[in-house]
Amino acid sequence: MEKTYSVVFYSKKIVGPVKELKDLLKSKVHKNWYSSCNSAAHITICEFTIDEFQLDSIKQKLFKISDTFTPFQVSLNHFDSFPNAGAFYIGVNEDSKNNLVPIIKKIHETLKSLKLKKSDNPHMSIGRRLTPENLKIASELFTTIHLQFDCNEIVLREFDPKVKQFFVMDSFPFGSNPDPEFVQGSLF
């Protein structure tokens, strides 16, 4: 059976503070609902749909690649939007972006055999598919932010079609082990 999964950067430390922002926006917008209002805080790397039997192979690839990454601090320090997509988000600072983007690219490369829905610009969505009016409300409501978390793993989430939300199913810790280099050996 086919299921949808996503690979994300995730930290329990920021789920609460970001949920407060989402709840505040939800209380201010028309109909008290918008896309992403109930989604736990995360930075998307990619999303894909596969048959369940392929999952173990994907997990092995994610475990192997995560072992090569070194933990670092991510700072979210400004609000911004993608007006054409109706997305309002918290952006990362330049140092965080410089650390996140190479990991994102390596994961995309590792999973290139899958049909990926990729995210190349690291950000944490507050709302998606917002109307221009609701984007304006968000930008007036939220002007300054400073959140930080230790980025020391990537997380695999599974989409639950009944609840229409992704749920964490597995995490892959960063091992600080650089890619092993092949060394030509000699028997004598």
Short mmCIF file of C-alpha atoms in Angstrom, two decimals:
data_model
loop_
_atom_site.label_atom_id
_atom_site.label_comp_id
_atom_site.label_asym_id
_atom_site.label_seq_id
_atom_site.Cartn_x
_atom_site.Cartn_y
_atom_site.Cartn_z
CA MET A 1 0.00 0.00 0.00
CA GLU A 2 1.29 3.44 -0.91
CA LYS A 3 1.83 5.97 1.86
CA THR A 4 3.17 9.51 1.95
CA TYR A 5 6.21 10.40 4.04
CA SER A 6 8.27 13.50 4.68
CA VAL A 7 11.82 14.06 5.90
CA VAL A 8 12.23 17.13 8.08
CA PHE A 9 14.36 18.95 10.63
CA TYR A 10 12.37 18.85 13.86
CA SER A 11 12.88 19.80 17.48
CA LYS A 12 10.38 19.33 20.33
CA LYS A 13 11.86 22.49 21.89
CA ILE A 14 10.22 24.78 19.32
CA VAL A 15 6.92 22.95 18.76
CA GLY A 16 5.23 24.78 21.68
CA PRO A 17 6.35 28.34 20.86
CA VAL A 18 5.45 27.92 17.16
CA LYS A 19 2.06 26.38 18.05
CA GLU A 20 1.32 29.53 20.07
CA LEU A 21 2.03 31.65 16.97
CA LYS A 22 -0.17 29.43 14.81
CA ASP A 23 -2.99 29.51 17.37
CA LEU A 24 -2.82 33.30 17.56
CA LEU A 25 -2.99 33.60 13.77
CA LYS A 26 -5.83 31.06 13.70
CA SER A 27 -7.82 33.25 16.12
CA LYS A 28 -7.36 36.30 13.86
CA VAL A 29 -8.13 34.89 10.42
CA HIS A 30 -11.47 34.30 8.76
CA LYS A 31 -13.02 30.89 9.67
CA ASN A 32 -10.40 30.25 12.39
CA TRP A 33 -8.60 27.80 10.12
CA TYR A 34 -5.85 27.79 7.48
CA SER A 35 -3.48 25.23 5.90
CA SER A 36 -0.69 24.21 8.31
CA CYS A 37 -2.43 25.61 11.38
CA ASN A 38 -2.33 22.20 13.10
CA SER A 39 1.02 21.01 11.77
CA ALA A 40 3.82 20.62 14.33
CA ALA A 41 6.78 23.00 13.75
CA HIS A 42 9.38 21.63 11.34
CA ILE A 43 11.62 22.55 8.40
CA THR A 44 10.75 20.41 5.38
CA ILE A 45 13.50 18.67 3.43
CA CYS A 46 11.33 16.57 1.10
CA GLU A 47 8.13 14.59 0.73
CA PHE A 48 7.47 11.39 -1.23
CA THR A 49 4.95 8.60 -1.74
CA ILE A 50 6.15 4.99 -1.77
CA ASP A 51 4.90 1.45 -1.15
CA GLU A 52 5.35 0.43 2.48
CA PHE A 53 7.72 -2.40 1.50
CA GLN A 54 10.27 0.22 0.34
CA LEU A 55 10.37 1.94 3.74
CA ASP A 56 13.14 -0.14 5.33
CA SER A 57 15.47 0.65 2.42
CA ILE A 58 14.71 4.39 2.78
CA LYS A 59 15.33 4.23 6.54
CA GLN A 60 18.70 2.54 5.96
CA LYS A 61 19.70 5.31 3.53
CA LEU A 62 18.61 8.01 5.97
CA PHE A 63 20.47 6.36 8.85
CA LYS A 64 23.65 6.09 6.78
CA ILE A 65 23.58 9.70 5.53
CA SER A 66 22.63 11.19 8.94
CA ASP A 67 25.62 9.50 10.51
CA THR A 68 27.85 11.76 8.39
CA PHE A 69 26.28 15.04 9.60
CA THR A 70 27.55 17.07 12.55
CA PRO A 71 25.09 18.77 14.96
CA PHE A 72 24.78 22.56 14.91
CA GLN A 73 22.54 25.34 16.21
CA VAL A 74 19.69 26.67 14.04
CA SER A 75 18.52 30.25 14.60
CA LEU A 76 15.15 31.41 13.33
CA ASN A 77 15.29 35.18 13.38
CA HIS A 78 12.76 36.76 11.02
CA PHE A 79 9.33 36.45 9.46
CA ASP A 80 8.79 36.44 5.72
CA SER A 81 6.38 35.18 3.09
CA PHE A 82 6.07 33.58 -0.32
CA PRO A 83 3.14 35.74 -1.50
CA ASN A 84 2.48 33.69 -4.65
CA ALA A 85 1.99 30.56 -2.54
CA GLY A 86 0.22 32.37 0.29
CA ALA A 87 2.87 31.11 2.71
CA PHE A 88 3.96 32.94 5.86
CA TYR A 89 7.01 31.56 7.62
CA ILE A 90 9.86 32.00 10.08
CA GLY A 91 13.20 32.29 8.29
CA VAL A 92 16.59 31.04 9.40
CA ASN A 93 19.66 33.26 9.72
CA GLU A 94 22.49 33.07 7.16
CA ASP A 95 24.73 30.74 9.24
CA SER A 96 21.84 28.31 9.76
CA LYS A 97 20.99 28.40 6.06
CA ASN A 98 24.65 27.68 5.20
CA ASN A 99 24.52 24.61 7.48
CA LEU A 100 21.06 23.38 6.45
CA VAL A 101 21.28 23.66 2.65
CA PRO A 102 24.19 21.17 2.15
CA ILE A 103 22.33 18.61 4.29
CA ILE A 104 19.12 19.17 2.32
CA LYS A 105 21.02 18.69 -0.95
CA LYS A 106 22.71 15.49 0.29
CA ILE A 107 19.37 14.04 1.37
CA HIS A 108 17.80 14.94 -1.99
CA GLU A 109 20.74 13.21 -3.68
CA THR A 110 20.46 10.16 -1.41
CA LEU A 111 16.75 9.79 -2.21
CA LYS A 112 16.99 10.76 -5.89
CA SER A 113 15.50 7.43 -7.02
CA LEU A 114 12.17 8.59 -5.53
CA LYS A 115 9.84 11.18 -6.99
CA LEU A 116 10.55 13.91 -4.43
CA LYS A 117 8.60 17.02 -3.65
CA LYS A 118 11.65 19.07 -2.62
CA SER A 119 12.15 22.08 -0.41
CA ASP A 120 15.41 23.92 -1.13
CA ASN A 121 14.86 27.06 0.95
CA PRO A 122 14.94 26.20 4.69
CA HIS A 123 12.03 27.84 6.52
CA MET A 124 9.41 27.01 9.15
CA SER A 125 5.86 27.55 7.90
CA ILE A 126 3.36 29.32 10.09
CA GLY A 127 0.65 29.20 7.44
CA ARG A 128 0.19 28.04 3.87
CA ARG A 129 -2.40 28.90 1.22
CA LEU A 130 -3.26 32.10 3.06
CA THR A 131 -5.34 34.71 1.25
CA PRO A 132 -3.63 38.06 0.62
CA GLU A 133 -5.77 39.47 3.48
CA ASN A 134 -4.62 36.75 5.89
CA LEU A 135 -0.98 37.21 4.80
CA LYS A 136 -1.34 40.89 5.68
CA ILE A 137 -2.82 39.97 9.09
CA ALA A 138 0.11 37.60 9.73
CA SER A 139 2.74 40.16 8.74
CA GLU A 140 1.17 42.80 11.02
CA LEU A 141 0.72 40.35 13.88
CA PHE A 142 4.25 38.93 13.83
CA THR A 143 7.20 41.29 13.46
CA THR A 144 10.07 39.95 15.59
CA ILE A 145 11.16 36.44 16.49
CA HIS A 146 14.18 34.69 17.93
CA LEU A 147 14.03 30.91 18.31
CA GLN A 148 16.90 28.44 18.42
CA PHE A 149 17.22 24.69 18.46
CA ASP A 150 19.98 22.10 18.29
CA CYS A 151 19.84 20.44 14.90
CA ASN A 152 21.16 16.99 15.72
CA GLU A 153 18.90 14.68 13.72
CA ILE A 154 16.54 14.37 10.79
CA VAL A 155 13.06 12.98 11.26
CA LEU A 156 10.89 10.75 9.09
CA ARG A 157 7.17 11.45 9.32
CA GLU A 158 4.19 9.53 7.94
CA PHE A 159 1.03 11.19 6.64
CA ASP A 160 -2.21 10.08 8.28
CA PRO A 161 -4.95 10.66 5.69
CA LYS A 162 -7.72 10.50 8.32
CA VAL A 163 -6.34 13.37 10.40
CA LYS A 164 -4.62 15.00 7.39
CA GLN A 165 -1.39 15.48 9.40
CA PHE A 166 2.13 14.07 9.41
CA PHE A 167 3.30 12.23 12.52
CA VAL A 168 6.88 11.50 13.57
CA MET A 169 7.69 7.86 13.08
CA ASP A 170 11.49 7.71 13.25
CA SER A 171 14.53 9.88 13.87
CA PHE A 172 18.06 9.59 12.55
CA PRO A 173 20.73 11.15 14.77
CA PHE A 174 23.73 13.00 13.39
CA GLY A 175 26.84 10.91 14.07
CA SER A 176 29.60 13.41 13.20
CA ASN A 177 31.26 10.70 11.11
CA PRO A 178 32.53 12.09 7.79
CA ASP A 179 31.97 9.98 4.69
CA PRO A 180 34.28 6.97 4.93
CA GLU A 181 36.91 7.14 2.24
CA PHE A 182 37.77 4.09 0.23
CA VAL A 183 41.36 3.05 0.89
CA GLN A 184 43.04 0.65 -1.51
CA GLY A 185 44.55 -2.11 0.59
CA SER A 186 47.32 -4.59 -0.10
CA LEU A 187 47.45 -8.23 0.87
CA PHE A 188 51.28 -8.23 1.16
#
